[in-house]
Coordinates of C-alpha atoms and ligand atoms in Angstrom, one line a residue:
R199 CA -24.3 35.3 7.7
H200 CA -24.7 36.7 4.1
P201 CA -28.1 38.1 3.4
L202 CA -28.4 35.8 0.4
D203 CA -27.7 32.6 2.3
Q204 CA -31.1 31.0 2.8
R205 CA -30.0 27.4 3.1
A206 CA -27.2 27.7 5.6
S207 CA -28.4 25.3 8.3
D208 CA -26.9 27.0 11.2
P209 CA -26.4 30.7 11.3
S210 CA -23.7 30.7 14.0
K211 CA -21.4 28.6 11.6
K212 CA -19.4 29.8 8.6
T213 CA -20.6 28.6 5.2
L214 CA -17.8 26.6 3.4
V215 CA -18.4 25.9 -0.2
I216 CA -16.5 23.1 -1.9
L217 CA -16.4 23.1 -5.6
G218 CA -15.9 19.8 -7.5
S219 CA -16.4 16.0 -6.6
G220 CA -13.0 14.8 -7.8
W221 CA -9.7 13.5 -6.0
G222 CA -9.0 16.9 -4.3
S223 CA -12.5 17.7 -3.0
V224 CA -13.6 14.2 -2.1
S225 CA -10.3 13.6 -0.2
L226 CA -11.0 16.9 1.8
L227 CA -14.7 15.9 2.3
K228 CA -13.6 12.5 3.7
K229 CA -11.4 14.1 6.5
I230 CA -13.1 17.3 7.3
D231 CA -15.2 17.5 10.5
T232 CA -18.5 18.8 9.1
E233 CA -19.7 19.8 12.5
N234 CA -17.8 23.0 12.4
Y235 CA -19.2 24.6 9.1
N236 CA -22.2 24.7 6.9
V237 CA -20.6 22.7 4.2
V238 CA -22.0 22.9 0.6
V239 CA -20.7 21.0 -2.2
I240 CA -21.3 21.9 -5.9
S241 CA -20.4 19.8 -8.7
P242 CA -21.8 19.0 -12.3
R243 CA -21.2 15.3 -11.6
N244 CA -22.8 13.7 -8.6
F245 CA -20.2 11.0 -8.3
F246 CA -16.5 10.6 -7.7
L247 CA -14.5 9.1 -10.5
F248 CA -11.5 6.8 -10.2
T249 CA -9.6 8.3 -13.2
P250 CA -6.7 5.7 -13.2
L251 CA -9.0 3.0 -14.5
L252 CA -10.7 5.3 -17.0
P253 CA -8.5 4.2 -20.0
A254 CA -9.9 0.6 -19.5
C255 CA -13.4 1.8 -19.8
T256 CA -12.8 2.8 -23.6
T257 CA -12.5 -0.8 -24.5
G258 CA -14.9 -2.4 -21.9
T259 CA -12.2 -4.0 -19.9
I260 CA -13.9 -2.2 -17.0
E261 CA -17.5 -1.0 -17.1
H262 CA -17.8 2.6 -16.3
R263 CA -20.1 2.2 -13.3
S264 CA -17.4 0.2 -11.5
I265 CA -15.3 3.2 -11.0
M266 CA -18.0 5.7 -10.0
E267 CA -19.0 6.2 -6.4
P268 CA -22.1 8.3 -5.7
L269 CA -21.2 11.6 -3.9
R270 CA -24.5 11.1 -1.8
N271 CA -23.0 7.9 -0.5
I272 CA -19.9 9.7 0.6
L273 CA -21.8 12.5 2.1
R274 CA -24.3 10.5 4.0
H275 CA -21.5 9.2 6.4
K276 CA -20.6 12.7 7.6
T277 CA -21.6 13.5 11.1
T278 CA -23.6 16.7 10.2
A279 CA -25.6 17.0 6.9
V280 CA -23.7 18.4 4.0
T281 CA -25.8 20.2 1.1
F282 CA -25.0 19.1 -2.3
Y283 CA -26.1 21.0 -5.6
E284 CA -25.6 19.2 -9.0
A285 CA -24.6 22.4 -10.8
E286 CA -21.6 24.1 -12.5
C287 CA -20.2 27.1 -11.0
T288 CA -19.9 29.6 -13.7
Q289 CA -18.5 32.5 -11.9
I290 CA -16.8 33.3 -8.7
D291 CA -17.0 37.0 -7.3
P292 CA -14.0 37.1 -4.8
V293 CA -14.9 40.5 -3.6
N294 CA -18.6 40.0 -2.7
R295 CA -18.0 36.3 -2.0
V296 CA -20.8 35.0 -4.2
L297 CA -20.9 32.2 -6.6
T298 CA -23.0 31.8 -9.8
L299 CA -24.3 28.3 -10.3
R300 CA -26.0 26.8 -13.4
D301 CA -27.9 23.6 -13.7
N302 CA -26.4 22.3 -17.0
S303 CA -28.3 18.9 -16.8
E304 CA -30.8 18.0 -19.5
I305 CA -33.7 18.4 -17.1
K306 CA -34.3 21.8 -15.8
G307 CA -36.7 23.2 -13.3
D308 CA -38.0 26.8 -13.2
I309 CA -34.6 27.9 -11.8
A310 CA -31.6 26.9 -13.7
E311 CA -29.3 29.6 -12.5
T312 CA -28.8 31.1 -9.1
S313 CA -26.3 32.5 -6.6
L314 CA -24.8 31.3 -3.5
P315 CA -22.7 33.3 -1.1
F316 CA -19.8 31.9 1.1
D317 CA -17.5 32.8 3.9
Y318 CA -14.9 30.2 2.8
L319 CA -14.4 28.5 -0.7
V320 CA -12.3 25.6 -1.8
I321 CA -11.9 25.4 -5.6
G322 CA -11.4 21.8 -6.7
V323 CA -12.8 22.0 -10.3
G324 CA -9.9 20.1 -12.0
A325 CA -8.9 21.0 -15.5
Q326 CA -10.1 20.6 -19.0
N327 CA -8.2 19.3 -22.0
T328 CA -5.7 21.4 -23.8
T329 CA -5.8 21.6 -27.6
F330 CA -3.3 24.5 -27.9
G331 CA -5.8 26.2 -30.3
I332 CA -4.6 23.6 -33.0
P333 CA -7.2 23.8 -35.8
G334 CA -9.8 21.0 -36.1
V335 CA -8.9 19.3 -32.8
Q336 CA -11.9 20.4 -30.8
E337 CA -14.2 19.4 -33.7
N338 CA -12.7 16.1 -34.6
A339 CA -10.9 14.4 -31.8
C340 CA -12.0 12.5 -28.8
F341 CA -10.7 13.3 -25.3
L342 CA -10.3 11.1 -22.3
K343 CA -11.2 12.9 -19.0
E344 CA -14.6 11.9 -17.9
I345 CA -17.1 9.0 -18.3
P346 CA -18.9 10.3 -21.4
D347 CA -15.4 10.7 -23.2
A348 CA -14.8 6.9 -22.5
Q349 CA -18.2 5.9 -23.8
K350 CA -17.7 8.0 -26.8
I351 CA -14.4 6.3 -27.7
R352 CA -15.8 2.9 -27.1
T353 CA -18.7 3.5 -29.5
R354 CA -16.3 5.1 -32.1
I355 CA -13.9 2.2 -32.1
M356 CA -16.7 -0.2 -33.0
D357 CA -18.2 2.2 -35.5
C358 CA -15.0 2.6 -37.3
I359 CA -14.7 -1.2 -37.4
E360 CA -18.1 -1.9 -38.7
T361 CA -17.9 1.0 -41.2
A362 CA -14.5 -0.3 -42.4
T363 CA -16.0 -3.8 -43.1
F364 CA -19.1 -2.4 -44.8
K365 CA -19.9 -4.2 -48.2
D366 CA -17.7 -2.9 -51.0
Q367 CA -15.7 -0.5 -48.7
T368 CA -12.7 0.8 -50.7
E369 CA -9.2 -0.4 -49.5
D370 CA -8.0 3.0 -48.9
E371 CA -11.0 3.8 -46.7
R372 CA -10.9 0.6 -44.9
K373 CA -7.2 1.4 -44.0
R374 CA -8.1 4.9 -42.9
L375 CA -10.9 3.8 -40.6
L376 CA -8.8 1.2 -39.0
H377 CA -6.0 3.6 -38.2
M378 CA -6.2 4.6 -34.5
V379 CA -4.2 7.5 -33.7
V380 CA -3.5 8.7 -30.2
V381 CA -1.7 12.1 -29.9
G382 CA 0.2 12.9 -26.5
G383 CA 2.7 10.4 -25.3
G384 CA 1.9 11.3 -21.5
P385 CA 0.4 8.5 -19.4
T386 CA -3.0 9.1 -20.7
G387 CA -1.9 8.5 -24.3
V388 CA 0.4 5.5 -23.4
E389 CA -2.4 3.8 -21.3
F390 CA -5.0 4.3 -23.7
A391 CA -2.8 2.9 -26.6
G392 CA -2.0 -0.1 -24.5
E393 CA -5.6 -0.9 -23.8
L394 CA -6.6 -0.5 -27.3
Q395 CA -4.0 -2.8 -28.7
D396 CA -5.0 -5.4 -25.9
F397 CA -8.7 -5.2 -27.3
F398 CA -7.4 -5.8 -30.8
E399 CA -5.1 -8.7 -30.0
E400 CA -7.3 -10.4 -27.4
D401 CA -10.8 -9.9 -28.9
L402 CA -11.2 -7.9 -32.2
R403 CA -8.7 -10.1 -34.1
K404 CA -11.0 -13.1 -33.2
W405 CA -14.4 -11.7 -33.4
V406 CA -13.7 -9.5 -36.8
P407 CA -10.8 -11.5 -38.3
E408 CA -11.2 -9.5 -41.5
I409 CA -9.6 -6.4 -39.9
S410 CA -6.5 -8.2 -38.7
D411 CA -4.1 -6.9 -41.4
D412 CA -5.4 -3.3 -41.4
F413 CA -6.0 -2.4 -37.7
H414 CA -3.2 -0.2 -36.4
V415 CA -2.6 2.1 -33.4
S416 CA -0.2 5.0 -33.7
L417 CA 1.1 7.1 -30.9
V418 CA 2.2 10.6 -31.8
E419 CA 4.4 12.5 -29.5
A420 CA 6.2 15.9 -30.1
L421 CA 9.0 15.2 -27.8
P422 CA 12.0 12.8 -28.5
N423 CA 10.5 10.2 -26.2
V424 CA 7.1 9.1 -24.5
L425 CA 6.5 9.3 -20.8
P426 CA 8.9 12.2 -20.0
M427 CA 8.2 11.9 -16.2
F428 CA 9.3 8.4 -16.0
S429 CA 13.0 7.2 -15.7
K430 CA 15.0 6.4 -18.9
Q431 CA 15.1 2.8 -18.2
L432 CA 11.2 2.7 -18.1
I433 CA 10.8 4.9 -21.1
N434 CA 13.0 2.5 -23.1
Y435 CA 11.1 -0.5 -21.8
T436 CA 7.8 1.1 -22.9
E437 CA 9.0 2.0 -26.3
K438 CA 10.3 -1.4 -26.8
T439 CA 7.1 -3.0 -25.6
F440 CA 5.1 -0.9 -28.0
K441 CA 7.3 -1.9 -30.8
D442 CA 6.8 -5.7 -30.0
E443 CA 3.0 -5.0 -29.6
K444 CA 3.3 -3.3 -33.2
I445 CA 2.0 0.0 -31.8
N446 CA 3.7 2.7 -34.1
I447 CA 5.5 5.3 -32.1
H448 CA 6.0 8.7 -33.9
T449 CA 8.3 10.7 -31.6
K450 CA 9.6 14.3 -32.5
T451 CA 6.2 14.7 -34.3
M452 CA 4.0 17.7 -33.5
V453 CA 0.5 17.8 -34.7
K454 CA -0.4 21.1 -36.5
K455 CA -3.8 20.6 -38.0
V456 CA -6.5 18.0 -38.0
T457 CA -9.3 17.7 -40.5
E458 CA -12.3 15.2 -40.4
K459 CA -10.2 12.4 -41.9
T460 CA -6.4 13.6 -41.8
I461 CA -3.9 14.6 -39.2
F462 CA -1.1 17.0 -40.4
A463 CA 2.1 16.8 -38.3
E464 CA 5.6 18.3 -38.5
V465 CA 8.3 15.7 -38.1
T466 CA 11.8 16.7 -37.0
K467 CA 14.3 14.5 -38.8
P468 CA 17.5 13.3 -37.3
D469 CA 19.5 15.9 -39.3
G470 CA 17.3 18.7 -37.7
T471 CA 15.3 19.5 -40.9
K472 CA 11.5 19.4 -40.7
E473 CA 8.9 17.6 -42.9
M474 CA 5.1 17.8 -43.0
I475 CA 3.5 14.5 -43.1
E476 CA -0.2 13.6 -43.5
M477 CA -1.9 10.6 -41.4
P478 CA -5.4 9.5 -42.4
Y479 CA -7.3 8.2 -39.4
G480 CA -10.5 6.8 -38.3
L481 CA -10.3 7.5 -34.5
L482 CA -8.3 10.3 -33.0
V483 CA -7.8 10.4 -29.1
W484 CA -6.1 13.8 -28.2
A485 CA -4.2 13.5 -24.8
T486 CA -1.8 16.5 -24.7
G487 CA -2.5 17.6 -21.1
N488 CA -4.4 20.2 -19.1
A489 CA -5.8 23.7 -19.4
P490 CA -7.6 25.7 -17.0
R491 CA -11.4 25.6 -17.0
S492 CA -13.4 28.7 -18.0
V493 CA -14.5 29.4 -14.3
V494 CA -10.8 29.4 -13.2
R495 CA -9.7 31.5 -16.3
D496 CA -12.5 34.1 -15.5
L497 CA -11.5 34.2 -11.7
M498 CA -7.8 34.7 -12.8
T499 CA -8.8 37.9 -14.6
K500 CA -10.5 39.3 -11.6
I501 CA -7.5 39.0 -9.2
P502 CA -4.6 41.4 -10.1
A503 CA -2.2 38.9 -8.2
Q504 CA -3.1 36.2 -10.8
A505 CA -2.2 38.4 -13.7
K506 CA 0.8 36.0 -14.6
A507 CA -1.0 32.8 -13.8
R508 CA -1.2 30.6 -16.9
R509 CA -1.5 26.9 -16.0
G510 CA -4.0 27.5 -13.2
L511 CA -4.6 29.5 -9.9
E512 CA -1.5 30.4 -8.3
V513 CA -1.5 29.5 -4.5
N514 CA 0.8 30.1 -1.6
D515 CA 2.2 27.3 0.6
Y516 CA -1.0 27.0 2.4
L517 CA -2.9 26.6 -0.8
V518 CA -4.7 30.0 -0.4
V519 CA -5.4 31.5 -3.9
N520 CA -2.8 34.4 -4.2
G521 CA -4.5 37.8 -3.9
T522 CA -7.7 36.5 -2.0
E523 CA -8.7 35.9 1.6
G524 CA -10.6 32.8 2.5
I525 CA -10.3 31.1 -0.9
W526 CA -8.2 27.9 -1.4
A527 CA -7.5 25.9 -4.6
L528 CA -6.3 22.3 -4.8
G529 CA -5.6 19.6 -7.5
D530 CA -5.4 20.2 -11.3
C531 CA -7.0 23.9 -11.1
A532 CA -4.0 25.1 -8.9
A533 CA -0.6 25.8 -10.7
T534 CA 2.0 24.4 -8.2
K535 CA 5.3 23.0 -8.5
Y536 CA 3.8 19.4 -8.4
A537 CA 2.5 17.5 -11.5
P538 CA -1.4 17.6 -11.8
T539 CA -2.0 14.0 -10.4
A540 CA -4.5 12.3 -8.3
Q541 CA -1.8 11.7 -5.7
V542 CA -1.1 15.5 -5.3
A543 CA -4.8 16.4 -5.2
T544 CA -5.5 13.7 -2.5
Q545 CA -2.8 14.9 -0.2
Q546 CA -3.9 18.6 -0.7
G547 CA -7.3 17.6 0.2
Q548 CA -6.2 15.9 3.3
Y549 CA -4.0 18.9 4.2
L550 CA -7.0 21.3 3.7
A551 CA -9.3 19.1 5.9
R552 CA -6.6 19.4 8.8
L553 CA -6.4 23.1 8.1
F554 CA -10.3 23.5 8.5
N555 CA -10.4 21.2 11.5
T556 CA -7.6 23.2 13.2
M557 CA -9.2 26.6 12.3
A558 CA -12.4 25.5 13.9
K559 CA -10.5 24.4 17.1
T560 CA -8.7 27.6 17.1
Q561 CA -11.9 29.7 17.0
A562 CA -13.4 27.7 19.7
L563 CA -10.4 28.3 21.8
E564 CA -10.2 32.1 21.2
E565 CA -13.8 32.2 22.2
D566 CA -13.1 30.3 25.4
I567 CA -10.2 32.5 26.3
A568 CA -12.3 35.6 25.7
H569 CA -15.1 34.2 27.9
L570 CA -12.6 33.2 30.7
E571 CA -11.0 36.7 30.6
E572 CA -14.5 38.3 31.2
L573 CA -15.1 35.9 34.0
G574 CA -11.6 36.9 35.4
H575 CA -12.6 40.5 35.3
A576 CA -15.9 40.0 37.0
T577 CA -14.6 37.8 39.9
A578 CA -13.5 39.5 43.1
S579 CA -11.8 36.4 44.7
M580 CA -8.2 36.3 44.2
D581 CA -8.1 32.5 44.2
D582 CA -10.6 32.3 41.4
K583 CA -8.7 35.0 39.5
K584 CA -5.6 32.7 39.8
A585 CA -7.5 29.6 38.7
I586 CA -8.8 31.4 35.7
A587 CA -5.4 32.8 34.7
A588 CA -4.1 29.3 34.9
E589 CA -6.8 28.0 32.7
I590 CA -6.3 30.9 30.3
E591 CA -2.6 30.1 30.0
A592 CA -3.2 26.5 29.3
K593 CA -5.7 27.2 26.5
A594 CA -3.4 29.9 25.2
K595 CA -0.6 27.4 24.9
T596 CA -2.8 24.9 23.0
L597 CA -4.0 27.7 20.8
R598 CA -0.3 28.8 19.9
R599 CA 0.5 25.1 19.1
S600 CA -2.6 24.8 16.8
K601 CA -1.9 28.0 15.1
R602 CA 1.6 26.7 14.1
L603 CA 0.2 25.0 10.9
M604 CA 2.8 23.8 8.7
P605 CA 2.8 24.7 4.9
F606 CA 1.6 22.0 2.5
Q607 CA 4.2 19.3 1.8
Y608 CA 3.9 16.7 -0.7
T609 CA 5.2 13.2 -0.3
H610 CA 5.7 11.5 -3.7
Q611 CA 5.1 7.8 -3.4
G612 CA 5.7 6.9 -7.1
S613 CA 4.2 6.6 -10.5
L614 CA 2.6 3.6 -12.1
A615 CA 1.3 3.1 -15.6
Y616 CA -0.2 0.2 -17.5
I617 CA 1.4 -0.1 -21.0
G618 CA -0.6 -3.1 -22.5
S619 CA 0.0 -6.8 -23.0
D620 CA -0.3 -7.5 -19.2
K621 CA 2.7 -5.3 -18.6
A622 CA 3.2 -2.1 -16.4
I623 CA 5.8 0.2 -15.2
A624 CA 6.5 1.5 -11.9
D625 CA 8.7 4.4 -10.5
L626 CA 8.5 3.9 -6.8
T627 CA 9.9 6.2 -4.1
F628 CA 10.4 5.1 -0.5
G629 CA 12.3 6.0 2.6
D630 CA 14.5 9.1 2.2
G631 CA 13.9 9.6 -1.6
N632 CA 15.1 6.1 -2.6
N633 CA 14.0 5.1 -6.0
L634 CA 12.9 1.6 -7.2
T635 CA 12.0 1.1 -10.9
S636 CA 10.2 -2.1 -12.0
S637 CA 8.5 -3.3 -15.2
G638 CA 6.9 -6.2 -16.7
Q639 CA 4.1 -8.6 -15.7
L640 CA 5.0 -8.9 -12.0
T641 CA 4.7 -5.1 -11.9
Y642 CA 1.4 -5.5 -13.7
L643 CA 0.0 -7.7 -10.8
F644 CA 1.3 -4.9 -8.5
W645 CA -0.5 -2.3 -10.5
R646 CA -3.7 -4.2 -10.4
S647 CA -3.5 -4.8 -6.7
A648 CA -2.4 -1.2 -5.9
Y649 CA -5.4 0.3 -8.0
V650 CA -7.9 -2.2 -6.6
S651 CA -6.9 -1.2 -3.1
M652 CA -7.2 2.4 -3.9
C653 CA -10.8 2.1 -5.4
F654 CA -13.2 4.2 -3.3
S655 CA -15.4 1.6 -1.8
T656 CA -15.6 -2.2 -1.3
R657 CA -18.5 -2.1 -3.9
N658 CA -16.0 -0.6 -6.5
K659 CA -13.2 -3.0 -5.6
L660 CA -15.4 -5.9 -6.2
L661 CA -17.0 -4.7 -9.4
V662 CA -13.4 -4.0 -10.8
I663 CA -12.3 -7.5 -9.9
M664 CA -15.5 -9.0 -11.4
D665 CA -14.9 -6.9 -14.7
W666 CA -11.5 -8.3 -15.0
L667 CA -12.7 -11.9 -14.4
K668 CA -15.6 -11.4 -16.9
V669 CA -13.2 -10.3 -19.6
K670 CA -10.9 -13.1 -18.9
M671 CA -13.6 -15.7 -19.2
F672 CA -15.8 -14.2 -22.1
G673 CA -13.7 -11.4 -23.7
R674 CA -14.8 -7.9 -24.2
D675 CA -18.2 -6.9 -25.6
V676 CA -18.0 -5.9 -29.3
S677 CA -21.5 -4.5 -29.5
R678 CA -21.7 -0.8 -30.5
E679 CA -23.9 1.2 -28.2
Ligands
FAD817 P1 -10.9 16.0 -10.8 O1 -10.7 14.8 -10.2 O2 -10.8 16.2 -12.4 O3 -12.3 16.7 -10.3 C1 -12.8 17.9 -10.7 C2 -14.2 18.0 -10.3 O4 -14.8 19.3 -10.5 C3 -15.3 17.1 -11.0 O5 -16.0 16.4 -10.1 C4 -15.8 18.0 -12.0 O6 -17.2 17.5 -12.2 C5 -15.9 19.2 -11.0 N1 -16.1 20.5 -11.8 C6 -15.8 20.7 -13.2 N2 -16.0 22.1 -13.5 C7 -16.7 22.5 -12.3 C8 -17.5 23.7 -12.2 N3 -17.4 24.7 -13.0 N4 -18.0 23.9 -10.9 C9 -18.1 22.9 -10.0 N5 -17.5 21.7 -10.2 C10 -16.7 21.6 -11.3 N6 -3.2 10.5 -11.6 C11 -2.6 9.8 -10.9 O7 -2.0 10.2 -9.9 N7 -2.4 8.5 -11.1 C12 -3.1 7.9 -12.2 O8 -2.9 6.7 -12.5 C13 -3.9 8.8 -13.0 N8 -4.6 8.4 -14.0 C14 -5.3 9.3 -14.8 C15 -5.9 8.7 -16.0 C16 -6.7 9.5 -16.8 C17 -7.5 9.0 -18.0 C18 -6.8 10.9 -16.3 C19 -7.6 11.7 -17.3 C20 -6.2 11.4 -15.3 C21 -5.4 10.5 -14.6 N9 -4.6 11.0 -13.5 C22 -3.9 10.1 -12.7 C23 -4.7 12.4 -13.0 C24 -5.7 12.8 -12.1 O9 -7.0 12.1 -12.5 C25 -6.0 14.2 -11.8 O10 -4.8 14.8 -11.3 C26 -7.0 14.4 -10.7 O11 -8.4 13.9 -11.1 C27 -7.0 15.8 -10.2 O12 -8.0 15.9 -9.1 P2 -8.9 17.1 -9.0 O13 -9.8 17.0 -7.9 O14 -8.1 18.4 -9.1 O15 -9.8 17.1 -10.4
NAD818 P1 0.8 15.2 -20.3 O1 1.0 16.6 -20.0 O2 1.4 14.2 -19.2 O3 1.5 14.7 -21.7 C1 1.0 15.3 -22.9 C2 2.0 14.9 -24.0 O4 1.4 15.5 -25.2 C3 3.3 15.7 -23.7 O5 4.3 14.6 -23.7 C4 3.6 16.5 -25.0 O6 4.9 16.6 -25.4 C5 2.7 16.0 -26.0 N1 2.1 17.0 -26.8 C6 1.6 18.2 -26.7 N2 1.3 18.8 -27.8 C7 1.5 17.9 -28.9 C8 1.3 18.0 -30.2 N3 0.8 19.0 -30.9 N4 1.6 16.9 -30.9 C9 2.1 15.8 -30.5 N5 2.3 15.7 -29.1 C10 2.1 16.7 -28.2 O7 -0.7 14.7 -20.3 P2 -1.6 13.5 -19.8 O8 -0.9 12.3 -20.3 O9 -3.0 13.8 -20.3 O10 -1.4 13.6 -18.3 C11 -2.0 14.7 -17.5 C12 -1.6 14.4 -16.1 O11 -2.3 13.5 -15.5 C13 -0.1 14.3 -15.8 O12 0.3 15.0 -14.8 C14 0.0 13.0 -15.7 O13 1.1 12.5 -14.9 C15 -1.4 12.6 -14.9 N6 -1.7 11.2 -15.3 C16 -1.0 10.2 -14.6 C17 -1.3 8.9 -14.9 C18 -0.5 7.7 -14.1 O14 0.2 8.1 -13.1 N7 -0.6 6.5 -14.6 C19 -2.2 8.5 -16.0 C20 -2.8 9.6 -16.6 C21 -2.5 10.9 -16.4

């Protein structure tokens, strides 16, 4: 037991610290047998967030609390108490095996920063939004990763609309304020653009008819098409649906600079020449993918084996962070050959739970065998010696089997995305890598039922269904908070 470890409830057990309360860490927590370790969870967020429905929170199609599940509720179902600290881990010392924690919430007590030793560590801190260092993005854009991001976007949409309709507003300014730009044609950008256009078509047009001619959604993507991870057929379907919905798609357009009111982007024309264009905007949502969090970047600099790591912590086939012992990484903070998705993080969490459960079993078997060997030496009777030897052999066989842990293997079940106007796209994989693509309104029904069934709890499922019904009956709420 580490000398600093005051809180470990059972000194005979190893302390396993899990960072994060997202897809990876929660999937591990659900399946791990907490009897075997002193489990401590650290996260600045005391809830699990069902990210696939976050784009719908930006327009009020779904209320944010419907997709949050309190971590305390998840932990209270574990057989042995799990300690939770609402804090951000700011530093990881892989040599002395100590973490630095900081309480970053508004209310602070006498102690806002402290340290915590660990025997085993699982890093599941996710990622932050990348801006590629493009000037003006951090200061002027909204992002879409956490609940406060969605709340900020929801408020900004209505603020732009109310300001655009202010008495005597100039025409140019009204047009600018009503131009909603999404940068990044990955699934986050596409789903948000679809949700926003739905909000306009189904509610804003009715409640604020004076914006009808000037409200526009634009999607800007550097590559020749949106959704590069989906099949060509679904990319074409999405681009056609966006065209029909009147969402402007600007492909081969790379944003280079952003100011308070204007986006500067470089367009590659069909003849290969480049041209700089200016786009005045009211709302800018930036969705160009992930970058490692500062705690992860800092850890990378401390481990020579991570010198070449860029996208996140490099791990081996068992998810052990290269260059460390007893430190694992999962989900978006790990750089693997898989895409940073909830599906991957969940399967990695399940794998690590199996690994920790097996490790505990292995340890118990090793202790049993050592004890039996001592007994064997101590006894004089040949019959007893034989019986003990047989028991040792049986346990050794089980031990050999449980030590043969397979490396992590990902099973891709497919990708789903909502693209607006009650349409979704699905790239499904089944059997031996067979593929099925589907799109349209039936796929949307499938998307809805799949995501409701995946919501964390029955409470979440009911709340999401009720939100959908509420919007169908009364429309979305257009008040600005
Ligand atoms: P996260 O779920 O992001 O969790 C990270 C956790 O770490 C959080 O609890 C955070 O508070 C905590 N944390 C952060 N910093 C620290 C720190 N310093 N110390 C301790 N804890 C920390 N994937 C899909 O497969 N399907 C989808 O439909 C889908 N939709 C998405 C929609 C949106 C809008 C977004 C943003 C992502 C979507 N994804 C989807 C991707 C998916 O959400 C991520 O791949 C997934 O969340 C990764 O899980 P994770 O556990 O690694 O990280
Ligand atoms: P992404 O990395 O998938 O896409 C970002 C896009 O931004 C890319 O297409 C890139 O070319 C573009 N881009 C980058 N810089 C640009 C610039 N300067 N100007 C214009 N375009 C630029 O990012 P994401 O959509 O945030 O997704 C992150 C991860 O989360 C992915 O792995 C994704 O699969 C997953 N996710 C999945 C779903 C789903 O399955 N429905 C939904 C959301 C996110």
